[in-house]
Short mmCIF file of C-alpha atoms in Angstrom, two decimals:
data_model
loop_
_atom_site.label_atom_id
_atom_site.label_comp_id
_atom_site.label_asym_id
_atom_site.label_seq_id
_atom_site.Cartn_x
_atom_site.Cartn_y
_atom_site.Cartn_z
CA UNK P 1 14.14 -23.76 4.28
CA UNK P 2 16.37 -21.48 5.82
CA UNK P 3 16.52 -17.78 5.75
CA UNK P 4 19.62 -18.38 2.92
CA UNK P 5 17.88 -20.62 0.90
CA UNK P 6 14.59 -18.42 1.28
CA UNK P 7 16.59 -15.10 0.07
CA UNK P 8 17.79 -16.70 -2.82
CA UNK P 9 15.10 -17.17 -4.45
CA UNK P 10 13.40 -13.81 -3.78
CA UNK P 11 13.72 -12.88 -8.09
CA UNK P 12 11.56 -15.68 -8.32
CA UNK P 13 8.73 -14.74 -5.54
CA UNK P 14 9.00 -11.30 -6.32
CA UNK P 15 8.06 -12.76 -10.02
CA UNK P 16 5.47 -15.35 -8.88
CA UNK P 17 6.73 -18.20 -9.84
CA UNK P 18 7.60 -20.22 -6.99
CA UNK P 19 5.78 -23.21 -5.99
CA UNK P 20 2.42 -22.70 -4.58
CA UNK P 21 3.85 -23.74 -1.11
CA UNK P 22 7.09 -22.15 -1.41
CA UNK P 23 5.51 -19.12 -2.81
CA UNK P 24 3.79 -19.33 0.53
CA UNK P 25 6.63 -19.80 2.55
CA UNK P 26 8.35 -17.42 1.12
CA UNK P 27 5.59 -14.63 2.09
CA UNK P 28 5.33 -15.99 5.79
CA UNK P 29 9.34 -15.84 6.16
CA UNK P 30 9.12 -12.24 4.25
CA UNK P 31 6.31 -10.50 6.39
CA UNK P 32 8.90 -11.32 10.16
CA UNK P 33 12.60 -10.59 8.16
CA UNK P 34 12.87 -7.24 6.85
CA UNK P 35 16.02 -8.47 4.97
CA UNK P 36 13.51 -10.72 2.58
CA UNK P 37 10.90 -8.02 2.46
CA UNK P 38 13.69 -5.70 1.26
CA UNK P 39 15.26 -8.33 -1.24
CA UNK P 40 11.69 -8.62 -2.60
CA UNK P 41 11.19 -5.18 -2.49
CA UNK P 42 14.23 -4.33 -5.05
CA UNK P 43 13.07 -5.82 -7.97
CA UNK P 44 9.54 -3.26 -8.12
CA UNK P 45 11.44 -1.58 -10.62
CA UNK P 46 12.16 -4.17 -12.90
CA UNK P 47 8.99 -6.18 -12.41
CA UNK P 48 7.04 -2.54 -13.55
CA UNK P 49 9.80 -2.45 -16.14
CA UNK P 50 8.55 -4.94 -17.84
CA UNK P 51 5.56 -3.32 -18.35
CA UNK P 52 7.05 0.03 -19.12
CA UNK P 53 9.11 -1.75 -21.81
CA UNK P 54 5.83 -2.47 -23.65
CA UNK P 55 4.50 -1.11 -26.84
CA UNK P 56 1.01 1.05 -25.53
CA UNK P 57 -2.00 1.16 -28.35
CA UNK P 58 -4.35 3.33 -27.62
CA UNK P 59 -7.08 3.34 -25.61
CA UNK P 60 -10.94 3.70 -27.13
CA UNK P 61 -12.36 7.16 -26.32
CA UNK P 62 -14.81 7.84 -23.89
CA UNK P 63 -13.29 4.41 -21.52
CA UNK P 64 -11.64 7.35 -19.06
CA UNK P 65 -15.58 9.39 -19.01
CA UNK P 66 -17.00 6.13 -18.89
CA UNK P 67 -14.57 5.09 -15.47
CA UNK P 68 -15.11 8.41 -14.00
CA UNK P 69 -18.74 8.31 -14.95
CA UNK P 70 -19.66 5.11 -13.22
CA UNK P 71 -17.37 4.76 -9.98
CA UNK P 72 -18.63 3.32 -6.79
CA UNK P 73 -18.75 4.61 -3.70
CA UNK P 74 -15.94 4.23 -1.38
CA UNK P 75 -15.90 1.76 1.35
CA UNK P 76 -13.91 3.06 5.03
CA UNK P 77 -11.53 1.07 5.01
CA UNK P 78 -11.05 -0.06 8.28
CA UNK P 79 -7.52 -1.50 8.63
CA UNK P 80 -7.27 -5.59 9.85
CA UNK P 81 -6.83 -5.41 13.13
CA UNK P 82 -9.89 -2.68 13.77
CA UNK P 83 -12.35 -5.31 12.31
CA UNK P 84 -13.46 -6.34 15.39
CA UNK P 85 -14.00 -2.90 16.73
CA UNK P 86 -17.39 -2.42 14.88
CA UNK P 87 -19.08 -5.60 16.36
CA UNK P 88 -17.87 -4.48 20.13
CA UNK P 89 -19.44 -1.02 18.77
CA UNK P 90 -22.25 -2.21 17.92
CA UNK P 91 -22.59 -4.88 20.82
CA UNK P 92 -22.84 -1.69 23.26
CA UNK P 93 -25.09 0.22 20.96
CA UNK P 94 -27.56 -3.09 21.39
CA UNK P 95 -27.27 -3.18 25.37
CA UNK P 96 -27.86 0.39 25.45
CA UNK P 97 -30.73 0.04 23.34
CA UNK P 98 -32.54 -2.77 25.33
CA UNK P 99 -31.55 -0.59 27.71
CA UNK P 100 -33.49 2.37 26.79
CA UNK P 101 -36.49 0.38 25.29
CA UNK P 102 -37.03 -1.28 28.31
CA UNK P 103 -36.63 1.68 30.28
CA UNK P 104 -39.43 3.72 27.56
CA UNK P 105 -42.05 1.16 28.09
CA UNK P 106 -41.25 0.99 32.31
CA UNK P 107 -41.01 4.86 32.57
CA UNK P 108 -41.91 6.77 30.06
CA UNK P 109 -39.41 9.14 29.85
CA UNK P 110 -38.06 9.39 26.26
CA UNK P 111 -36.37 12.21 26.11
CA UNK P 112 -34.48 11.88 29.04
CA UNK P 113 -33.71 8.70 27.22
CA UNK P 114 -32.82 9.95 24.02
CA UNK P 115 -30.07 12.31 25.56
CA UNK P 116 -28.37 9.00 27.63
CA UNK P 117 -28.91 7.06 24.66
CA UNK P 118 -26.44 9.70 22.58
CA UNK P 119 -24.24 9.73 25.38
CA UNK P 120 -23.78 6.22 25.73
CA UNK P 121 -22.94 6.18 21.39
CA UNK P 122 -20.50 9.11 22.25
CA UNK P 123 -18.86 6.57 25.29
CA UNK P 124 -18.98 3.90 22.67
CA UNK P 125 -17.40 5.88 19.66
CA UNK P 126 -14.74 6.78 22.49
CA UNK P 127 -14.54 3.51 23.83
CA UNK P 128 -13.73 2.39 19.64
CA UNK P 129 -10.94 5.20 19.57
CA UNK P 130 -9.35 3.74 22.78
CA UNK P 131 -9.67 0.50 21.82
CA UNK P 132 -7.98 1.13 18.40
CA UNK P 133 -5.40 2.66 19.58
CA UNK P 134 -4.47 0.14 22.52
CA UNK P 135 -4.53 -2.55 19.74
CA UNK P 136 -1.98 -0.04 17.44
CA UNK P 137 0.30 0.27 20.49
CA UNK P 138 0.19 -3.62 21.57
CA UNK P 139 0.40 -4.44 18.20
CA UNK P 140 3.73 -2.73 17.44
CA UNK P 141 5.63 -3.24 21.22
CA UNK P 142 5.41 -6.64 19.91
CA UNK P 143 7.02 -6.38 16.53
CA UNK P 144 10.78 -6.78 17.28
CA UNK P 145 12.16 -3.99 15.18
CA UNK P 146 9.27 -1.60 16.79
CA UNK P 147 11.49 1.15 18.28
CA UNK P 148 10.81 3.79 21.41
CA UNK P 149 11.86 6.86 21.52
CA UNK P 150 11.58 9.21 25.10
CA UNK P 151 10.54 13.08 24.66
CA UNK P 152 11.43 14.89 27.78
CA UNK P 153 9.36 17.80 28.87
CA UNK P 154 10.31 21.36 28.02
CA UNK P 155 11.05 24.49 29.94
CA UNK P 156 6.81 25.56 28.73
CA UNK P 157 5.93 22.05 30.58
CA UNK P 158 8.99 20.10 32.65
CA UNK P 159 6.48 18.09 34.50
CA UNK P 160 5.37 16.25 30.53
CA UNK P 161 7.02 13.83 29.85
CA UNK P 162 6.35 10.74 26.64
CA UNK P 163 7.09 8.29 24.48
CA UNK P 164 7.19 7.29 20.95
CA UNK P 165 6.64 3.63 19.94
CA UNK P 166 7.81 3.21 15.77
CA UNK P 167 8.33 1.19 13.52
CA UNK P 168 11.12 1.81 11.14
CA UNK P 169 9.58 0.18 8.50
CA UNK P 170 5.76 0.45 8.14
CA UNK P 171 6.06 3.97 9.91
CA UNK P 172 3.28 3.35 12.33
CA UNK P 173 4.14 5.21 14.77
CA UNK P 174 1.64 6.00 18.19
CA UNK P 175 2.54 8.73 20.76
CA UNK P 176 2.25 7.96 25.15
CA UNK P 177 1.46 11.33 26.81
CA UNK P 178 1.70 12.05 30.31
CA UNK P 179 1.50 15.06 33.21
CA UNK P 180 0.85 17.16 30.26
CA UNK P 181 -1.66 20.05 30.99
CA UNK P 182 -4.56 20.59 29.26
CA UNK P 183 -3.89 23.11 26.10
CA UNK P 184 -5.19 26.66 26.60
CA UNK P 185 -8.70 27.83 25.53
CA UNK P 186 -8.18 28.31 21.23
CA UNK P 187 -4.63 26.33 21.81
CA UNK P 188 -4.06 22.19 20.57
CA UNK P 189 -0.65 20.52 20.95
CA UNK P 190 1.18 19.51 17.42
CA UNK P 191 2.75 16.56 16.40
CA UNK P 192 6.40 17.27 14.83
CA UNK P 193 8.80 14.87 12.50
CA UNK P 194 11.61 16.12 12.24
CA UNK P 195 13.83 14.40 9.60
CA UNK P 196 15.37 17.19 7.77
CA UNK P 197 15.28 20.87 7.65
CA UNK P 198 12.06 20.87 7.27
CA UNK P 199 9.87 19.33 10.44
CA UNK P 200 6.49 17.54 9.02
CA UNK P 201 2.97 18.09 10.91
CA UNK P 202 2.05 14.90 12.46
CA UNK P 203 -1.16 15.44 13.62
CA UNK P 204 -2.72 17.97 16.60
CA UNK P 205 -3.94 16.05 20.50
CA UNK P 206 -5.91 17.76 23.41
CA UNK P 207 -4.39 16.23 26.53
CA UNK P 208 -7.63 14.56 28.49
CA UNK P 209 -8.41 15.20 32.52
CA UNK P 210 -5.44 13.41 33.90
CA UNK P 211 -3.48 14.93 31.54
CA UNK P 212 -2.31 11.76 28.99
CA UNK P 213 -2.45 11.22 25.68
CA UNK P 214 -2.65 9.01 23.21
CA UNK P 215 -2.07 9.49 19.68
CA UNK P 216 -2.37 7.31 16.08
CA UNK P 217 -0.13 9.18 14.61
CA UNK P 218 -0.36 9.73 10.24
CA UNK P 219 2.31 6.97 8.50
CA UNK P 220 4.63 9.14 7.13
CA UNK P 221 7.31 7.75 5.35
CA UNK P 222 10.34 10.70 7.47
CA UNK P 223 9.37 8.52 10.36
CA UNK P 224 11.57 6.20 8.38
CA UNK P 225 14.89 8.26 9.41
CA UNK P 226 13.62 10.53 12.02
CA UNK P 227 15.77 12.41 14.21
CA UNK P 228 13.63 13.35 16.42
CA UNK P 229 10.06 13.67 17.81
CA UNK P 230 8.97 17.04 18.83
CA UNK P 231 5.46 18.57 20.09
CA UNK P 232 4.70 22.29 20.21
CA UNK P 233 1.48 24.20 21.46
CA UNK P 234 0.01 25.86 18.65
CA UNK P 235 -3.40 27.47 17.45
CA UNK P 236 -5.98 25.68 16.97
CA UNK P 237 -6.49 23.63 13.90
CA UNK P 238 -2.12 23.38 14.10
CA UNK P 239 -0.28 25.06 11.35
CA UNK P 240 1.92 23.70 9.03
CA UNK P 241 4.80 24.25 10.38
CA UNK P 242 6.04 25.18 14.24
CA UNK P 243 5.10 28.46 15.68
CA UNK P 244 4.45 27.94 19.62
CA UNK P 245 6.59 26.92 22.42
CA UNK P 246 7.84 23.65 22.55
CA UNK P 247 7.08 21.26 24.97
CA UNK P 248 8.06 17.94 24.53
CA UNK P 249 11.43 16.86 22.12
CA UNK P 250 12.88 13.26 22.14
CA UNK P 251 15.91 12.33 19.69
CA UNK P 252 16.47 9.00 18.06
CA UNK P 253 19.21 7.24 19.73
CA UNK J 1 13.07 12.35 -3.56
CA UNK J 2 11.55 14.39 -7.77
CA UNK J 3 9.94 16.17 -8.06
CA UNK J 4 8.13 13.86 -10.46
CA UNK J 5 8.37 11.23 -7.43
CA UNK J 6 6.41 13.73 -5.08
CA UNK J 7 3.53 14.55 -7.52
CA UNK J 8 3.42 10.54 -8.14
CA UNK J 9 2.87 10.39 -3.89
CA UNK J 10 0.94 13.05 -4.02
CA UNK J 11 -1.83 12.04 -6.01
CA UNK J 12 -1.81 9.05 -4.19
CA UNK J 13 -2.33 10.80 -1.10
CA UNK J 14 -5.50 12.63 -2.25
CA UNK J 15 -6.85 9.38 -4.00
CA UNK J 16 -6.68 7.50 -0.58
CA UNK J 17 -8.78 10.83 0.49
CA UNK J 18 -11.35 9.87 -1.96
CA UNK J 19 -10.90 12.64 -4.78
CA UNK J 20 -12.58 12.03 -8.41
CA UNK J 21 -9.19 14.38 -9.78
CA UNK J 22 -6.47 12.59 -8.29
CA UNK J 23 -7.83 9.19 -9.92
CA UNK J 24 -8.36 11.37 -13.25
CA UNK J 25 -4.98 11.69 -13.48
CA UNK J 26 -3.87 8.85 -12.29
CA UNK J 27 -5.92 7.48 -15.45
CA UNK J 28 -4.04 10.45 -17.65
CA UNK J 29 -0.76 9.07 -16.52
CA UNK J 30 -1.33 5.18 -16.40
CA UNK J 31 -3.75 4.36 -18.09
CA UNK J 32 -1.52 3.50 -21.12
CA UNK J 33 0.70 0.96 -19.30
CA UNK J 34 -2.14 -0.94 -17.57
CA UNK J 35 -3.37 -0.79 -21.06
CA UNK J 36 -0.05 -2.37 -22.83
CA UNK J 37 0.11 -4.59 -20.02
CA UNK J 38 -3.40 -6.16 -19.89
CA UNK J 39 -3.08 -6.50 -23.73
CA UNK J 40 0.28 -7.72 -24.21
CA UNK J 41 -1.53 -10.51 -21.35
CA UNK J 42 -4.20 -11.79 -22.99
CA UNK J 43 -4.13 -10.24 -26.57
CA UNK J 44 -7.92 -9.13 -26.56
CA UNK J 45 -8.07 -5.41 -26.86
CA UNK J 46 -11.32 -6.50 -25.60
CA UNK J 47 -11.04 -7.65 -22.74
CA UNK J 48 -7.69 -5.45 -21.97
CA UNK J 49 -9.91 -2.71 -21.61
CA UNK J 50 -11.70 -4.07 -19.46
CA UNK J 51 -9.16 -4.89 -16.91
CA UNK J 52 -8.16 -1.79 -17.21
CA UNK J 53 -11.16 -0.60 -16.40
CA UNK J 54 -11.00 -2.78 -13.11
CA UNK J 55 -7.87 -1.50 -12.43
CA UNK J 56 -9.01 2.09 -11.74
CA UNK J 57 -11.87 0.95 -10.16
CA UNK J 58 -9.60 -1.29 -8.06
CA UNK J 59 -7.56 1.54 -7.18
CA UNK J 60 -9.91 4.01 -6.37
CA UNK J 61 -11.28 1.73 -3.74
CA UNK J 62 -7.96 0.42 -1.79
CA UNK J 63 -5.57 3.77 -2.60
CA UNK J 64 -5.27 3.68 1.53
CA UNK J 65 -3.61 0.01 1.06
CA UNK J 66 -1.18 2.06 -1.91
CA UNK J 67 2.29 2.52 0.58
CA UNK J 68 4.83 4.75 -0.52
CA UNK J 69 8.04 2.96 1.54
CA UNK J 70 7.53 -0.13 -0.67
CA UNK J 71 7.67 1.46 -4.05
CA UNK J 72 5.93 3.74 -7.00
CA UNK J 73 2.40 3.81 -7.77
CA UNK J 74 3.44 2.39 -10.99
CA UNK J 75 4.52 -0.44 -9.70
CA UNK J 76 1.28 -0.97 -7.47
CA UNK J 77 -1.09 -0.26 -10.53
CA UNK J 78 1.24 -3.05 -12.41
CA UNK J 79 0.53 -5.68 -9.88
CA UNK J 80 -3.08 -5.09 -10.01
CA UNK J 81 -3.26 -5.62 -13.59
CA UNK J 82 -0.63 -8.91 -13.72
CA UNK J 83 -2.80 -9.90 -11.05
CA UNK J 84 -6.14 -9.50 -13.13
CA UNK J 85 -4.78 -10.24 -16.31
CA UNK J 86 -3.61 -13.11 -15.33
CA UNK J 87 -7.22 -14.37 -13.19
CA UNK J 88 -8.64 -13.42 -17.34
CA UNK J 89 -6.17 -15.58 -18.73
CA UNK J 90 -5.94 -18.64 -16.17
CA UNK J 91 -10.11 -18.84 -16.64
CA UNK J 92 -9.97 -18.83 -20.01
CA UNK J 93 -7.61 -21.46 -20.39
CA UNK J 94 -9.37 -23.63 -17.93
CA UNK J 95 -12.51 -22.93 -20.08
CA UNK J 96 -9.98 -24.26 -23.13
CA UNK J 97 -10.93 -20.85 -25.11
CA UNK J 98 -8.20 -19.01 -26.77
CA UNK J 99 -7.87 -16.05 -29.28
CA UNK J 100 -4.85 -15.57 -29.27
CA UNK J 101 -5.83 -12.63 -31.27
CA UNK J 102 -2.68 -10.75 -32.67
CA UNK J 103 -2.38 -7.58 -30.37
CA UNK J 104 -2.85 -4.17 -32.33
CA UNK J 105 0.20 -2.45 -34.12
CA UNK J 106 2.31 -1.36 -31.85
CA UNK J 107 1.32 1.98 -31.62
CA UNK J 108 4.15 3.85 -29.51
CA UNK J 109 6.63 1.96 -27.54
CA UNK J 110 7.47 4.52 -24.90
CA UNK J 111 11.25 6.00 -25.51
CA UNK J 112 11.32 7.04 -21.89
CA UNK J 113 14.77 6.17 -19.88
CA UNK J 114 13.46 3.37 -18.10
CA UNK J 115 11.94 1.50 -20.65
CA UNK J 116 15.47 2.12 -23.03
CA UNK J 117 16.89 0.45 -20.16
CA UNK J 118 14.49 -2.61 -19.52
CA UNK J 119 14.87 -2.88 -24.01
CA UNK J 120 18.52 -3.01 -23.39
CA UNK J 121 18.73 -4.64 -20.46
CA UNK J 122 16.45 -7.92 -22.08
CA UNK J 123 18.43 -8.28 -25.49
CA UNK J 124 21.66 -8.16 -23.11
CA UNK J 125 20.17 -11.92 -22.24
CA UNK J 126 19.80 -15.08 -24.09
CA UNK J 127 17.11 -16.33 -25.52
CA UNK J 128 16.13 -19.23 -22.99
CA UNK J 129 16.47 -16.55 -20.03
CA UNK J 130 14.48 -14.14 -22.13
CA UNK J 131 11.73 -16.89 -22.96
CA UNK J 132 11.36 -18.48 -19.42
CA UNK J 133 11.38 -14.61 -17.63
CA UNK J 134 8.66 -14.14 -20.70
CA UNK J 135 6.42 -16.96 -20.01
CA UNK J 136 6.95 -15.94 -16.40
CA UNK J 137 6.00 -12.58 -16.85
CA UNK J 138 3.45 -12.41 -19.06
CA UNK J 139 2.41 -15.80 -18.71
CA UNK J 140 2.20 -16.49 -14.65
CA UNK J 141 3.06 -20.19 -14.95
CA UNK J 142 5.10 -21.30 -12.41
CA UNK J 143 8.57 -22.63 -12.41
CA UNK J 144 7.67 -26.02 -12.35
CA UNK J 145 5.33 -24.95 -15.70
CA UNK J 146 7.79 -23.48 -17.16
CA UNK J 147 10.45 -26.13 -17.33
CA UNK J 148 7.70 -28.70 -18.55
CA UNK J 149 6.83 -25.98 -21.20
CA UNK J 150 10.45 -25.51 -22.59
CA UNK J 151 11.47 -28.72 -21.55
CA UNK J 152 14.31 -28.33 -19.87
CA UNK J 153 15.72 -29.26 -16.12
CA UNK J 154 13.43 -27.45 -13.20
CA UNK J 155 17.02 -26.23 -11.86
CA UNK J 156 18.32 -24.87 -15.19
CA UNK J 157 14.95 -22.58 -15.95
CA UNK J 158 15.45 -21.29 -12.24
CA UNK J 159 18.65 -20.13 -12.70
CA UNK J 160 17.29 -18.78 -16.35
CA UNK J 161 15.23 -16.76 -14.68
CA UNK J 162 17.16 -15.60 -11.59
CA UNK J 163 20.01 -14.20 -13.81
CA UNK J 164 17.43 -12.32 -15.88
CA UNK J 165 16.23 -10.69 -12.70
CA UNK J 166 19.45 -9.78 -11.12
CA UNK J 167 20.49 -8.47 -14.50
CA UNK J 168 16.93 -5.87 -14.61
CA UNK J 169 17.64 -5.08 -11.58
CA UNK J 170 21.09 -3.63 -12.40
CA UNK J 171 20.29 -2.40 -15.08
CA UNK J 172 17.50 -0.11 -13.25
CA UNK J 173 19.19 0.51 -9.92
CA UNK J 174 21.36 3.37 -12.25
CA UNK J 175 17.36 5.29 -12.66
CA UNK J 176 16.58 4.66 -9.17
CA UNK J 177 15.81 8.20 -6.85
#
């Protein structure tokens, strides 16, 4: 079916009344078509309205307490594209463990090996994080709606440069930095998303020994209408509003 | 963003961080809505209460899936509620059980601007448009099933539902913000 025909049935898709094959076709098309997704979302208030207009009988007392008393532990819920990471990390760990166990049997140097194991674990975790961020970058870059902004080094860090890849609808964003000296002791770099009069804090980071950093920014609504991405040097832990020198800035064209 | 919208978004952020107090707040604000919708779909107060519990447990587990760019928490919670209640309704139909209990006396239909706008828009639909919309939303029937139930051609049913949805959307547009 054409885009026009699918756009036309968006109100029916929002209600979920299309026959299953067509409902599926709409879902697949909308996943890649921002106009159809917007049209679909525009019916959300109507759907909610159909519930809001109903009379609301009182719930039996005690229902709230039962709910709160019986809450299950919250599972950590990695995003789907991170699903492969635990497997990779587990494999690395298993490999490390196997190597360690062999070594223990052969040489009995348990303390040294425990340290090595800890280092392996740390390395696996680091690798996991890097994979995670790399996956976000490549996934973002693959999306035709993704946008790229260059950030220039400011007088406080003239050799630094950076880019932000972001998706204006899902508001995912990744910052890639190069040529940035490590922050002085007790300091970190802090990212700001500026979409209005007040810059919104978007996390802190450190540059590595090569002067590079890859930072996945939190999903912020402001990213949808961002005008400027900026980085400042701030005391450790970051600040709710920028207070230190500006090191990188780039305006969305 | 209005203060109410901002407060609602804040509850969802805290919920995603795993704060039980945020779940209690969300429950206080939306359990009436969840119960009303589940009861309208299932027409059985005990089953509706079970759905209320399930919906808030799911919200607790999946708060990080809520995407503020795609709508308000109410919309997200309503979608979860409708899915769960319709699942139960379909299972019941499959088992050929149909308690069809009458819903208890309507106690207090909320009088918010939004619900009044929806009621006005519904009152402005033809009886057949409203019937098609209700079979779709509250009974979860597909367009083909609705056509069969109403004894009308599929094309007519699609047009009726589409018209009804566009009117509802237009009626609520002035309140969006």
